[in-house]
CSV table of C-alpha atoms in Angstrom, one decimal:
chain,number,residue,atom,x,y,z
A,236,UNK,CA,38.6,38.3,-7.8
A,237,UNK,CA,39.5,35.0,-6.3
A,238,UNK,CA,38.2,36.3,-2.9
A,239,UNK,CA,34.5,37.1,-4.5
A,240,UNK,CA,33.8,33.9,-6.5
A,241,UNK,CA,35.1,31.7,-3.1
A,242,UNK,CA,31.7,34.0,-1.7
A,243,UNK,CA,29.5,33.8,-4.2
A,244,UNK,CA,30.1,29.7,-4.5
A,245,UNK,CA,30.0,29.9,-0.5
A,246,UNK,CA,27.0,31.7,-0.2
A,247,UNK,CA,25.3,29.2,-2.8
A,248,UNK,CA,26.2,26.2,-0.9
A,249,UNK,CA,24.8,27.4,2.0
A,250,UNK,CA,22.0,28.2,0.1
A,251,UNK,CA,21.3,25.1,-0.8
A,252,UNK,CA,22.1,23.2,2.1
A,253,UNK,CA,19.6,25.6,4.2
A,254,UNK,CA,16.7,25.2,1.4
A,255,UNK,CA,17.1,21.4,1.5
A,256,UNK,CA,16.2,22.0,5.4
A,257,UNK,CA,13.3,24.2,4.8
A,258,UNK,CA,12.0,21.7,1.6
A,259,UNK,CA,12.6,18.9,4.8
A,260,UNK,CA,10.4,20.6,7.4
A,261,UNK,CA,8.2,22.0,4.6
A,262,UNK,CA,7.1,18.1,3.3
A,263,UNK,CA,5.5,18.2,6.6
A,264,UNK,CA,2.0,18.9,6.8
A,265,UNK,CA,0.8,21.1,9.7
A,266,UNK,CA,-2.4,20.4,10.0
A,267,UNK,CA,-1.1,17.1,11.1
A,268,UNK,CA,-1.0,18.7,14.8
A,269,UNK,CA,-4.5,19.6,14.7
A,270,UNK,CA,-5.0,15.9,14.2
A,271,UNK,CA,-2.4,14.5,16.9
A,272,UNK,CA,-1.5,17.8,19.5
A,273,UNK,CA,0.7,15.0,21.1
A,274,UNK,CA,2.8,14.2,18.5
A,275,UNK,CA,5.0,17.2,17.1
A,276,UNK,CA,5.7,16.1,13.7
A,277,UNK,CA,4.0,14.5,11.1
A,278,UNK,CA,4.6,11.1,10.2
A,279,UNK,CA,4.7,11.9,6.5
A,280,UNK,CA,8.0,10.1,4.9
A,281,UNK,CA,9.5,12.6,2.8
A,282,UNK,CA,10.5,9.5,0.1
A,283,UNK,CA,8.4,6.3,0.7
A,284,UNK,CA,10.6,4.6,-2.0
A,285,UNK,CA,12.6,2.8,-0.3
A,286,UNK,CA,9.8,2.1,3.1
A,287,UNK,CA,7.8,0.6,-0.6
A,288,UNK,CA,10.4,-1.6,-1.6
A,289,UNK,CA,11.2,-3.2,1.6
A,290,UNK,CA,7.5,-3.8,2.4
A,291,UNK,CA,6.5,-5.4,-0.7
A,292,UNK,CA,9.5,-7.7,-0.6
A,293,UNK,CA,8.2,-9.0,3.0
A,294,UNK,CA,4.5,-9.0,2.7
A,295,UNK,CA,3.6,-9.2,-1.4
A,296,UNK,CA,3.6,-12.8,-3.6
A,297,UNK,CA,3.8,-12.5,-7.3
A,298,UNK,CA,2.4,-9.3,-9.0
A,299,UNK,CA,5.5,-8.2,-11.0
A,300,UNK,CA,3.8,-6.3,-13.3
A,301,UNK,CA,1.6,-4.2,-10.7
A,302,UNK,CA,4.6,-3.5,-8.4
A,303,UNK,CA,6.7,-2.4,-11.0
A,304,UNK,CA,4.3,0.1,-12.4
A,305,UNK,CA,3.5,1.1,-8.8
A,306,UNK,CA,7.3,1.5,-8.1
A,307,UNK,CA,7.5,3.7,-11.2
A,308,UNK,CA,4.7,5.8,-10.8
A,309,UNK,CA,5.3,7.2,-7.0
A,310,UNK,CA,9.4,7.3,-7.4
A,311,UNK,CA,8.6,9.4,-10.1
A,312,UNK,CA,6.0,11.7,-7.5
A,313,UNK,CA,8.4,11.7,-5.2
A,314,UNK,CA,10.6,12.2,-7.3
A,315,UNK,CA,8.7,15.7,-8.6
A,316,UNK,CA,7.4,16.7,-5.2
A,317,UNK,CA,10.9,16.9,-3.4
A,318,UNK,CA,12.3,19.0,-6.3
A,319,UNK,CA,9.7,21.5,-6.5
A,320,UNK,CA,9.3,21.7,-2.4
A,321,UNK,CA,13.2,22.4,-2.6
A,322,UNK,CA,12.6,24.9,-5.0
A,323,UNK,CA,10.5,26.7,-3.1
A,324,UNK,CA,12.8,26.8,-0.2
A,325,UNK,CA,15.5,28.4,-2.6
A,326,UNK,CA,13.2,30.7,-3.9
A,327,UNK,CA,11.9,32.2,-0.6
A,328,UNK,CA,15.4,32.4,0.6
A,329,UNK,CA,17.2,33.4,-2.5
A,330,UNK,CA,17.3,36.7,-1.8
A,331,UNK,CA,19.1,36.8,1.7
A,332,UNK,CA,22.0,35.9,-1.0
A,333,UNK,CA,21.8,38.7,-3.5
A,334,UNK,CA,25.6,36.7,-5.4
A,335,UNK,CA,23.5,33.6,-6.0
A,336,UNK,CA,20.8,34.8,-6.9
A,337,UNK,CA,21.3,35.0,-10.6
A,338,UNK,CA,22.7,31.8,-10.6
A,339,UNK,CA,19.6,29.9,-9.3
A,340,UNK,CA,16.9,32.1,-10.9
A,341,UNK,CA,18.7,30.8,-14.3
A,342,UNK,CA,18.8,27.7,-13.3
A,343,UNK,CA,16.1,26.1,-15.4
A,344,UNK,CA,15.3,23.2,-12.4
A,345,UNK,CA,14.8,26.2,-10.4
A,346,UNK,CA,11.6,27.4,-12.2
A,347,UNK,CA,9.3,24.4,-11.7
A,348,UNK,CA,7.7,25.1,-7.6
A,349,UNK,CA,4.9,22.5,-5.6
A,350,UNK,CA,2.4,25.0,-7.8
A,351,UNK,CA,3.7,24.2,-11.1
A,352,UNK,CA,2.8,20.5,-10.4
A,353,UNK,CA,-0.8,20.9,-11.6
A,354,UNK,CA,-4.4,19.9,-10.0
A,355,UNK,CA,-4.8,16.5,-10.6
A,356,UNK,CA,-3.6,13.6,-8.2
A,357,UNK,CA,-1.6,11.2,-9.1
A,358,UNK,CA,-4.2,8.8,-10.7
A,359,UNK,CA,-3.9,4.5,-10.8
A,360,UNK,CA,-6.5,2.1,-11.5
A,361,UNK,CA,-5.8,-1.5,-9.8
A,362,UNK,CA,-8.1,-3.7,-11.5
A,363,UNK,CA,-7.7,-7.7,-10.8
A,364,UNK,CA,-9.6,-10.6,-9.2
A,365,UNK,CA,-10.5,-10.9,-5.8
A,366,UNK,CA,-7.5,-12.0,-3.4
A,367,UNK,CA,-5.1,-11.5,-5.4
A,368,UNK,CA,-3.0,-8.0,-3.6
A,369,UNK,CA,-5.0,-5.7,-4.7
A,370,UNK,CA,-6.2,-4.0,-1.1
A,371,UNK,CA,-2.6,-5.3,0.4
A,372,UNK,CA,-0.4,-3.2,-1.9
A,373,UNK,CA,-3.2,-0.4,-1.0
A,374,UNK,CA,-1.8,-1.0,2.2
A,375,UNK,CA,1.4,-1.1,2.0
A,376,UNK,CA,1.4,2.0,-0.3
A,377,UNK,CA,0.0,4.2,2.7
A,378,UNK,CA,2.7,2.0,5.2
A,379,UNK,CA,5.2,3.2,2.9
A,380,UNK,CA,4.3,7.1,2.7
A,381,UNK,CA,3.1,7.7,6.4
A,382,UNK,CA,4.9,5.7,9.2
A,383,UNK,CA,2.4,6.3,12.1
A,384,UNK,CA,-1.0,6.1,13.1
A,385,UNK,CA,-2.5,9.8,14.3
A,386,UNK,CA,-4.8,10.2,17.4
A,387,UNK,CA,-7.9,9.0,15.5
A,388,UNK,CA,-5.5,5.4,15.0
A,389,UNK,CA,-5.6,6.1,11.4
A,390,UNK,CA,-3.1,6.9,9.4
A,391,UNK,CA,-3.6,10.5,8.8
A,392,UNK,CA,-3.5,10.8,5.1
A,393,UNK,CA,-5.0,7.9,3.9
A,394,UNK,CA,-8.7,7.6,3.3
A,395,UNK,CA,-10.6,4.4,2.3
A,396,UNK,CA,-14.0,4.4,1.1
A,397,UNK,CA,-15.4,1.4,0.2
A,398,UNK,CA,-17.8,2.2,-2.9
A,399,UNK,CA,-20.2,-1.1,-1.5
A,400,UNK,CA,-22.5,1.1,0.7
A,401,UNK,CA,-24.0,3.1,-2.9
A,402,UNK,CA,-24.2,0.5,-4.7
A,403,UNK,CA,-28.4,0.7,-4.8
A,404,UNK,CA,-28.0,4.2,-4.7
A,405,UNK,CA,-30.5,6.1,-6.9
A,406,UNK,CA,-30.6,9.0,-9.1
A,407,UNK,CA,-32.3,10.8,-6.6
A,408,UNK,CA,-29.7,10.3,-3.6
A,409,UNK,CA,-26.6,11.1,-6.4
A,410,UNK,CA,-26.5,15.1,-5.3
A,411,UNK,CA,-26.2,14.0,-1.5
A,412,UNK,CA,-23.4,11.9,-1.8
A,413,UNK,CA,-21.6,13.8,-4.2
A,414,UNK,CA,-22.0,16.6,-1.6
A,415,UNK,CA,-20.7,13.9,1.3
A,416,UNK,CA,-17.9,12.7,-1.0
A,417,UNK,CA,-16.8,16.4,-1.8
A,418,UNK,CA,-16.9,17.8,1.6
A,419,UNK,CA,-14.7,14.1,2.6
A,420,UNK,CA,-12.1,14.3,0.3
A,421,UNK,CA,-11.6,18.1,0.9
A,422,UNK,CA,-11.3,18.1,4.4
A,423,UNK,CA,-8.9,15.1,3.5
A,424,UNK,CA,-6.9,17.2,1.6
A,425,UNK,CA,-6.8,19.8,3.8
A,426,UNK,CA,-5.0,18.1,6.5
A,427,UNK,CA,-3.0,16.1,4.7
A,428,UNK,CA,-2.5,17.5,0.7
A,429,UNK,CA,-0.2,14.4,0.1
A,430,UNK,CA,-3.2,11.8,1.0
A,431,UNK,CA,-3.8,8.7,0.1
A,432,UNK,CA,-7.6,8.1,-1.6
A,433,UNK,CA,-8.5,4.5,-2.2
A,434,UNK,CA,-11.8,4.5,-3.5
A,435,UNK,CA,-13.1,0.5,-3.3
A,436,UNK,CA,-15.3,-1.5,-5.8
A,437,UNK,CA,-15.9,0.8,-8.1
A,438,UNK,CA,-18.0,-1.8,-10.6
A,439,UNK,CA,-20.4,-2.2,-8.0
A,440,UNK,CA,-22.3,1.6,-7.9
A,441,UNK,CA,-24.3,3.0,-10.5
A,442,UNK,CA,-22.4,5.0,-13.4
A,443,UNK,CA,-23.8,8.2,-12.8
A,444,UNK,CA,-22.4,8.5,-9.4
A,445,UNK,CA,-19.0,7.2,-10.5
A,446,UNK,CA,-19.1,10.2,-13.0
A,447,UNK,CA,-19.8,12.2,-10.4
A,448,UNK,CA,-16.7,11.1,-8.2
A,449,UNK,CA,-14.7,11.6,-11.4
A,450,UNK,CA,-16.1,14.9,-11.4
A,451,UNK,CA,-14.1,15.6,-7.9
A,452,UNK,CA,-11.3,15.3,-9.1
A,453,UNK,CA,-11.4,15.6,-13.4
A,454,UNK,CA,-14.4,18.2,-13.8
A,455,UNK,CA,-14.9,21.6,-14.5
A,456,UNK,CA,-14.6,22.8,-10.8
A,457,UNK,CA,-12.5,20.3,-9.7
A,458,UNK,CA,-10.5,20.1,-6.2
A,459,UNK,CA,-6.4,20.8,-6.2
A,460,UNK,CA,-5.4,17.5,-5.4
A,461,UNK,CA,-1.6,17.2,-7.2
A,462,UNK,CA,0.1,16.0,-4.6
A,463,UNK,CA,-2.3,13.1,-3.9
A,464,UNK,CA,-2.3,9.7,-5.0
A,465,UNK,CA,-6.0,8.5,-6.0
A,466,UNK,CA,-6.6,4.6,-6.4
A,467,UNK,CA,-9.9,2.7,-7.6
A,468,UNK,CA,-10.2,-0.4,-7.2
A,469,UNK,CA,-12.1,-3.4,-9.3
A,470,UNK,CA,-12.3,-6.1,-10.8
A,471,UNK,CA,-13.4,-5.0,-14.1
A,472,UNK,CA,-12.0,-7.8,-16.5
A,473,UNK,CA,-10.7,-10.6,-13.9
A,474,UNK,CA,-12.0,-13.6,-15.6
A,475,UNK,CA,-9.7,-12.6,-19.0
A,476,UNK,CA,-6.9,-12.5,-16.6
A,477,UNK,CA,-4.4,-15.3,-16.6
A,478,UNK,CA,-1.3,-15.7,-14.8
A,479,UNK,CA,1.7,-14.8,-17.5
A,480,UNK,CA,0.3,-12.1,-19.3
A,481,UNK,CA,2.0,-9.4,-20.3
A,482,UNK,CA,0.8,-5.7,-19.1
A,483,UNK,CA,-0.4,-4.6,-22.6
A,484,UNK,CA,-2.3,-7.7,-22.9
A,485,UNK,CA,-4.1,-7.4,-19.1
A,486,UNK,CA,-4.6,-3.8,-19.5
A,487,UNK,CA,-6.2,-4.6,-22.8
A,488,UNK,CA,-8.6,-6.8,-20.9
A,489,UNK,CA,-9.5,-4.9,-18.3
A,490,UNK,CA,-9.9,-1.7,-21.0
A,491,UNK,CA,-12.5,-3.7,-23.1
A,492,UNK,CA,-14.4,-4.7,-19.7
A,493,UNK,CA,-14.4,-1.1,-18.8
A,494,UNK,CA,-16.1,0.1,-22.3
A,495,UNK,CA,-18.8,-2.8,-21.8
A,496,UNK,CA,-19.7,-2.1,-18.4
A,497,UNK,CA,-19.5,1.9,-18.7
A,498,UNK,CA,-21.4,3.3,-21.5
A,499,UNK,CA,-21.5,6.6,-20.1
A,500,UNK,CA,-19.1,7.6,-17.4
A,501,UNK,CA,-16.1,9.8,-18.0
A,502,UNK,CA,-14.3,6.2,-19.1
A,503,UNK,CA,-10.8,7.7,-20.1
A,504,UNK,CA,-10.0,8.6,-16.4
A,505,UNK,CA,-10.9,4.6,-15.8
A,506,UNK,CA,-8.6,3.6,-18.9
A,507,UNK,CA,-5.3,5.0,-18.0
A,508,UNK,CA,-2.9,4.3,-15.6
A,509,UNK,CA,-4.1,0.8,-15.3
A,510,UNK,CA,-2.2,-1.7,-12.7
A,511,UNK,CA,-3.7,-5.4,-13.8
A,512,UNK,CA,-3.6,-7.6,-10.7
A,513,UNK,CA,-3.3,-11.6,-12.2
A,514,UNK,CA,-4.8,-14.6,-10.7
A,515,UNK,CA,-1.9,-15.8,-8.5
A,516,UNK,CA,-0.3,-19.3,-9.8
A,517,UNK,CA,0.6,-21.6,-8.0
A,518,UNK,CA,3.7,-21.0,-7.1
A,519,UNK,CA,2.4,-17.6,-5.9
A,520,UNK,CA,-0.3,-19.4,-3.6
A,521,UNK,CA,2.9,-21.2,-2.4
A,522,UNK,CA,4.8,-18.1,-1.7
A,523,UNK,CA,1.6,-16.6,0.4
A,524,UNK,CA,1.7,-20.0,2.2
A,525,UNK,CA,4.8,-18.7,3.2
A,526,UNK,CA,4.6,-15.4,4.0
A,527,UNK,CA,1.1,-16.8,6.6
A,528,UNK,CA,3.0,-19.2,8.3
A,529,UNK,CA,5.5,-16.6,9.3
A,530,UNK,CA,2.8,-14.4,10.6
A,531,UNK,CA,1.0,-17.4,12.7
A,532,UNK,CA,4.8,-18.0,13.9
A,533,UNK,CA,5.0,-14.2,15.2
A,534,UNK,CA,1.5,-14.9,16.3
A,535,UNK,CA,1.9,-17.8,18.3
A,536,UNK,CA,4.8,-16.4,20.1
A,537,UNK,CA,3.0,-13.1,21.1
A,538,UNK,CA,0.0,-15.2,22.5
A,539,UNK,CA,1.9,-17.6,24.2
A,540,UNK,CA,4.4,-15.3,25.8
A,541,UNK,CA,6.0,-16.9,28.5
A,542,UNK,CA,4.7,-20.3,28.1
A,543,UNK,CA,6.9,-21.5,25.2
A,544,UNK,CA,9.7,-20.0,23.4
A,545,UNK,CA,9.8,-22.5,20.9
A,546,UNK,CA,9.6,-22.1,16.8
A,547,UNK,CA,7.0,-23.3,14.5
A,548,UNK,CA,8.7,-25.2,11.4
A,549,UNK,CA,8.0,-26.6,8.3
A,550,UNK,CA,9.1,-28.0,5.4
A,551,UNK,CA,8.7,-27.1,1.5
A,552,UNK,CA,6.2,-29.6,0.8
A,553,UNK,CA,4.1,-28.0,3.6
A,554,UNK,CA,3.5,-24.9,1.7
A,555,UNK,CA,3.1,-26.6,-1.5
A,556,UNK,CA,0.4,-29.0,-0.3
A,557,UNK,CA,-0.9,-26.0,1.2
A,558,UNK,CA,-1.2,-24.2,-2.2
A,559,UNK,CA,-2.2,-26.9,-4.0
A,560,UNK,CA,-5.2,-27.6,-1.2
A,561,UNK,CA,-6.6,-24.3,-1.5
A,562,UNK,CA,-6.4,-24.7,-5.5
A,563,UNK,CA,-8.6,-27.4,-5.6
A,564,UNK,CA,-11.1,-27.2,-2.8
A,565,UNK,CA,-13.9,-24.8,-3.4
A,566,UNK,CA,-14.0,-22.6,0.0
A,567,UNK,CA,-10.9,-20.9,-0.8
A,568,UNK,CA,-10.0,-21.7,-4.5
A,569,UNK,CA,-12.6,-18.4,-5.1
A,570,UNK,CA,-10.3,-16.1,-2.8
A,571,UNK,CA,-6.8,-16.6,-4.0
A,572,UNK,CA,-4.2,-15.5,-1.8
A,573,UNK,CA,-6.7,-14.4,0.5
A,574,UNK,CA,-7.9,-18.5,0.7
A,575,UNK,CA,-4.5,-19.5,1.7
A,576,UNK,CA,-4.5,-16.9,5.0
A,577,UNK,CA,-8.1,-18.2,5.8
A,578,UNK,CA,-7.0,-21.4,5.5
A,579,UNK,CA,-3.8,-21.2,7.8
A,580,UNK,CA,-5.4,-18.8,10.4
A,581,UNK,CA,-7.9,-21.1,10.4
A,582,UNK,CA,-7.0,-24.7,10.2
A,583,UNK,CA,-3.2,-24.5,10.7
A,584,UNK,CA,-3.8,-22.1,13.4
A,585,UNK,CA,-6.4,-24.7,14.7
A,586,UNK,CA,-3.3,-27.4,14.4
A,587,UNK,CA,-0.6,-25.8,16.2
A,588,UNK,CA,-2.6,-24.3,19.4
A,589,UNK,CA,-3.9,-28.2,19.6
A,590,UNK,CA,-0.5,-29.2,20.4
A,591,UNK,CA,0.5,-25.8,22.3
A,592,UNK,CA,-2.0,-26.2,25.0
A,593,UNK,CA,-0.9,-29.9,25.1
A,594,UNK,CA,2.5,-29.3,26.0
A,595,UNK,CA,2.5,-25.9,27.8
A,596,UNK,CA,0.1,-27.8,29.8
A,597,UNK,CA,2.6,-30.6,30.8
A,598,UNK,CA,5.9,-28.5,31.0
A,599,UNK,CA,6.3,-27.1,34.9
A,600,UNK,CA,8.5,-24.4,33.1
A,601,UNK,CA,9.0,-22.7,29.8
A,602,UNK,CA,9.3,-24.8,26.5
A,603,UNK,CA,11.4,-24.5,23.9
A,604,UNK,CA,9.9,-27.4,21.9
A,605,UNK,CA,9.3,-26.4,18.3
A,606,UNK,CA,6.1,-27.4,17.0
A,607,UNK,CA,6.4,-29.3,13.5
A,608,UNK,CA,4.2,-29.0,10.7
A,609,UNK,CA,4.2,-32.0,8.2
A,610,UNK,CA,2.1,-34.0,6.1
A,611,UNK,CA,0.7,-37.6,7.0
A,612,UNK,CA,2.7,-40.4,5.8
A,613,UNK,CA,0.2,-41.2,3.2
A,614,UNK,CA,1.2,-37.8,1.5
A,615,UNK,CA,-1.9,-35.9,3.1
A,616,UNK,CA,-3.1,-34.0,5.8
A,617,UNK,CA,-1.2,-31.7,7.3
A,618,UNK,CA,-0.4,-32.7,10.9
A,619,UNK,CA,1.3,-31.0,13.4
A,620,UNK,CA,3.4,-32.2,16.8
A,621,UNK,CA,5.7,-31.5,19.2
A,622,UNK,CA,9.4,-31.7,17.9
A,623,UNK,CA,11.3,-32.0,21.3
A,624,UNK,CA,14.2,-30.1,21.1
A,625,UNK,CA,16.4,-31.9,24.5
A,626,UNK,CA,15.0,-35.3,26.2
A,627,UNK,CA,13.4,-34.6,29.5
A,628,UNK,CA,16.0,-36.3,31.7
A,629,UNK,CA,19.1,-33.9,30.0
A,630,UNK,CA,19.9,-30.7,31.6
């Protein structure tokens, strides 16, 4: 007796230790190889969780509420998808073990397969004011899910389409580019059922043909799209935004927007799932300030390869001058975070290369002067110089 339950709790660990390997291989697409013959595998991450996290903690400022309702909603995916592919490895195994067999099938996790998940993607609405992370956590969401690039330098399963282009579309055109958008997003699908669709802008095209892209995915005859994500994108509501807010009071906001400027669209798609995006304080404009500067640091080094091996610094007050610049001055107050990057890839960039071509000009050798960002002695502008890390007469 002993003998036959140590097999029958032998063969199901094996079981499940060779269906976890079939659910691996299975979570990649194959039609990725169609798309990239060089490349064996498909650069889907089985779990982006933890690729998310990391990313956003490097690259995103503020947005609490957004990226914990993003975190939430594709854990949860993942969360779904990897049980029910693993399911269907134990069920088209199952019976190569004919002693587990009643064990599993009564298993009630067991039951639910990548079928059971449904036909609708999963489905959020990111709805803020302009430069505020909106198309960066877009980003990052596809960095997070797919880690390469295919032969087209795309990432394969993540399709952007920036809603701008119909936006004096008329009723006449609406059956054409339903019929473009269809045939798109199911050849999407096709090679990649675990896409990413971002669909841009959506306040700026006529109602009709947003019903109509609704219709894709939430009419009669729509598409299988259940283990998608789909993501539209507006700023329905950002001038009732304010930084504090609590989620039911943004998505609040953003709902009312949504039932003045759509009288007729299929709105409850539009209504749900909403991620509010808040205008970024300033503390948030200081953090982006941040984040920049690091990038124009990589930057610099990359361009100047060879030449000087030094570091660009700065201080605290650098970045909050920064932030406070772009508050107040009209060119970038409009853009948000995005004002800050113009700003430093622009003027700070401007700064620093100044003094780079200065002294890689003058050094007969590599430098390894740091380049020091600081504000005039009167409190304002920013300046920058050469911080000379040894005199010129030692070593």
């Amino acid at each position: 007796a002993m003998t036959g339950w140590f097999v029958k709790r032998t063969g199901l660990l094996l079981l499940l230790l060779c269906a976890q390997a079939y659910a691996l291989n299975q979570s990649f697409c194959p039609a990725w190889k169609l798309l990239s013959p060089v490349q064996a595998k498909c650069p889907l991450f089985r779990n982006g969780t933890s690729n998310l996290e990391a990313i956003i903690e490097q690259e995103l400022a503020g947005q609490e509420l957004a990226t914990r309702a993003i975190r939430k909603a594709l854990a949860k995916m993942f969360r779904e998808y990897d049980e029910a592919v693993l399911n269907v490895g134990v069920k088209e195994m199952v019976m190569a073990f004919p002693y587990s067999l009643d064990i599993m099938l009564t298993n009630p996790i067991a039951q639910k397969t990548v079928g059971d998940i449904g036909t609708k993607p999963l489905f959020m609405h990111f709805s803020g004011p302009t430069g505020v992370g909106k198309s960066l956590c877009t980003d990052i969401i596809a960095r997070a899910m797919f880690s390469g690039v295919n032969a087209e330098h795309r990432r394969c399963g993540h399709l952007y389409i920036m809603l701008t282009e119909f936006a004096a579309a008329t009723d006449r055109d609406f059956p054409e580019i339903q019929k473009k958008l269809n045939a798109t997003i199911v050849s999407q699908l096709h090679h990649c059922p675990r896409s990413l669709l971002v669909f841009d802008e959506i306040q700026n095209i006529p109602e009709d043909l947003l019903d109509a892209l609704l219709e894709i995915f939430y009419g009669r005859n729509s598409i299988v799209a259940s283990q998608a994500v789909l993501i539209m994108v507006s700023d329905l509501g950002h001038n009732k935004l304010a930084p504090g807010m609590t989620r039911p009071e943004a998505t609040q906001a953003i709902q009312a927007a949504a039932e003045k400027s759509f009288l007729r669209v299929n709105k409850h798609v539009l209504l749900d799932n909403i991620v509010p995006f808040l205008p970024l304080a300033r503390e948030d404009l200081q953090q982006v300030a941040e984040l920049e500067l690091r990038k124009l640091q990589r930057s610099l080094a990359k361009e100047y390869l060879g030449l000087w091996n030094g570091k660009l610094t700065w201080k605290k007050q650098v970045t909050e001058w920064i932030a406070g610049s772009c508050m107040t001055d009209g060119t970038y107050a409009a853009d948000g975070g995005r004002g800050v990057r113009t700003y430093i890839n622009h003027h700070v960039f401007a700064l620093a290369e100044q003094e780079l071509l200065s002294e890689c000009a003058k050094e007969s050798g590599l430098s390894y002067n740091n380049v020091d960002l600081r504000l005039h002695a009167s409190g304002g502008p920013l300046i920058a110089f050469i911080d000379t890390v040894v005199g010129h007469d030692e070593f």
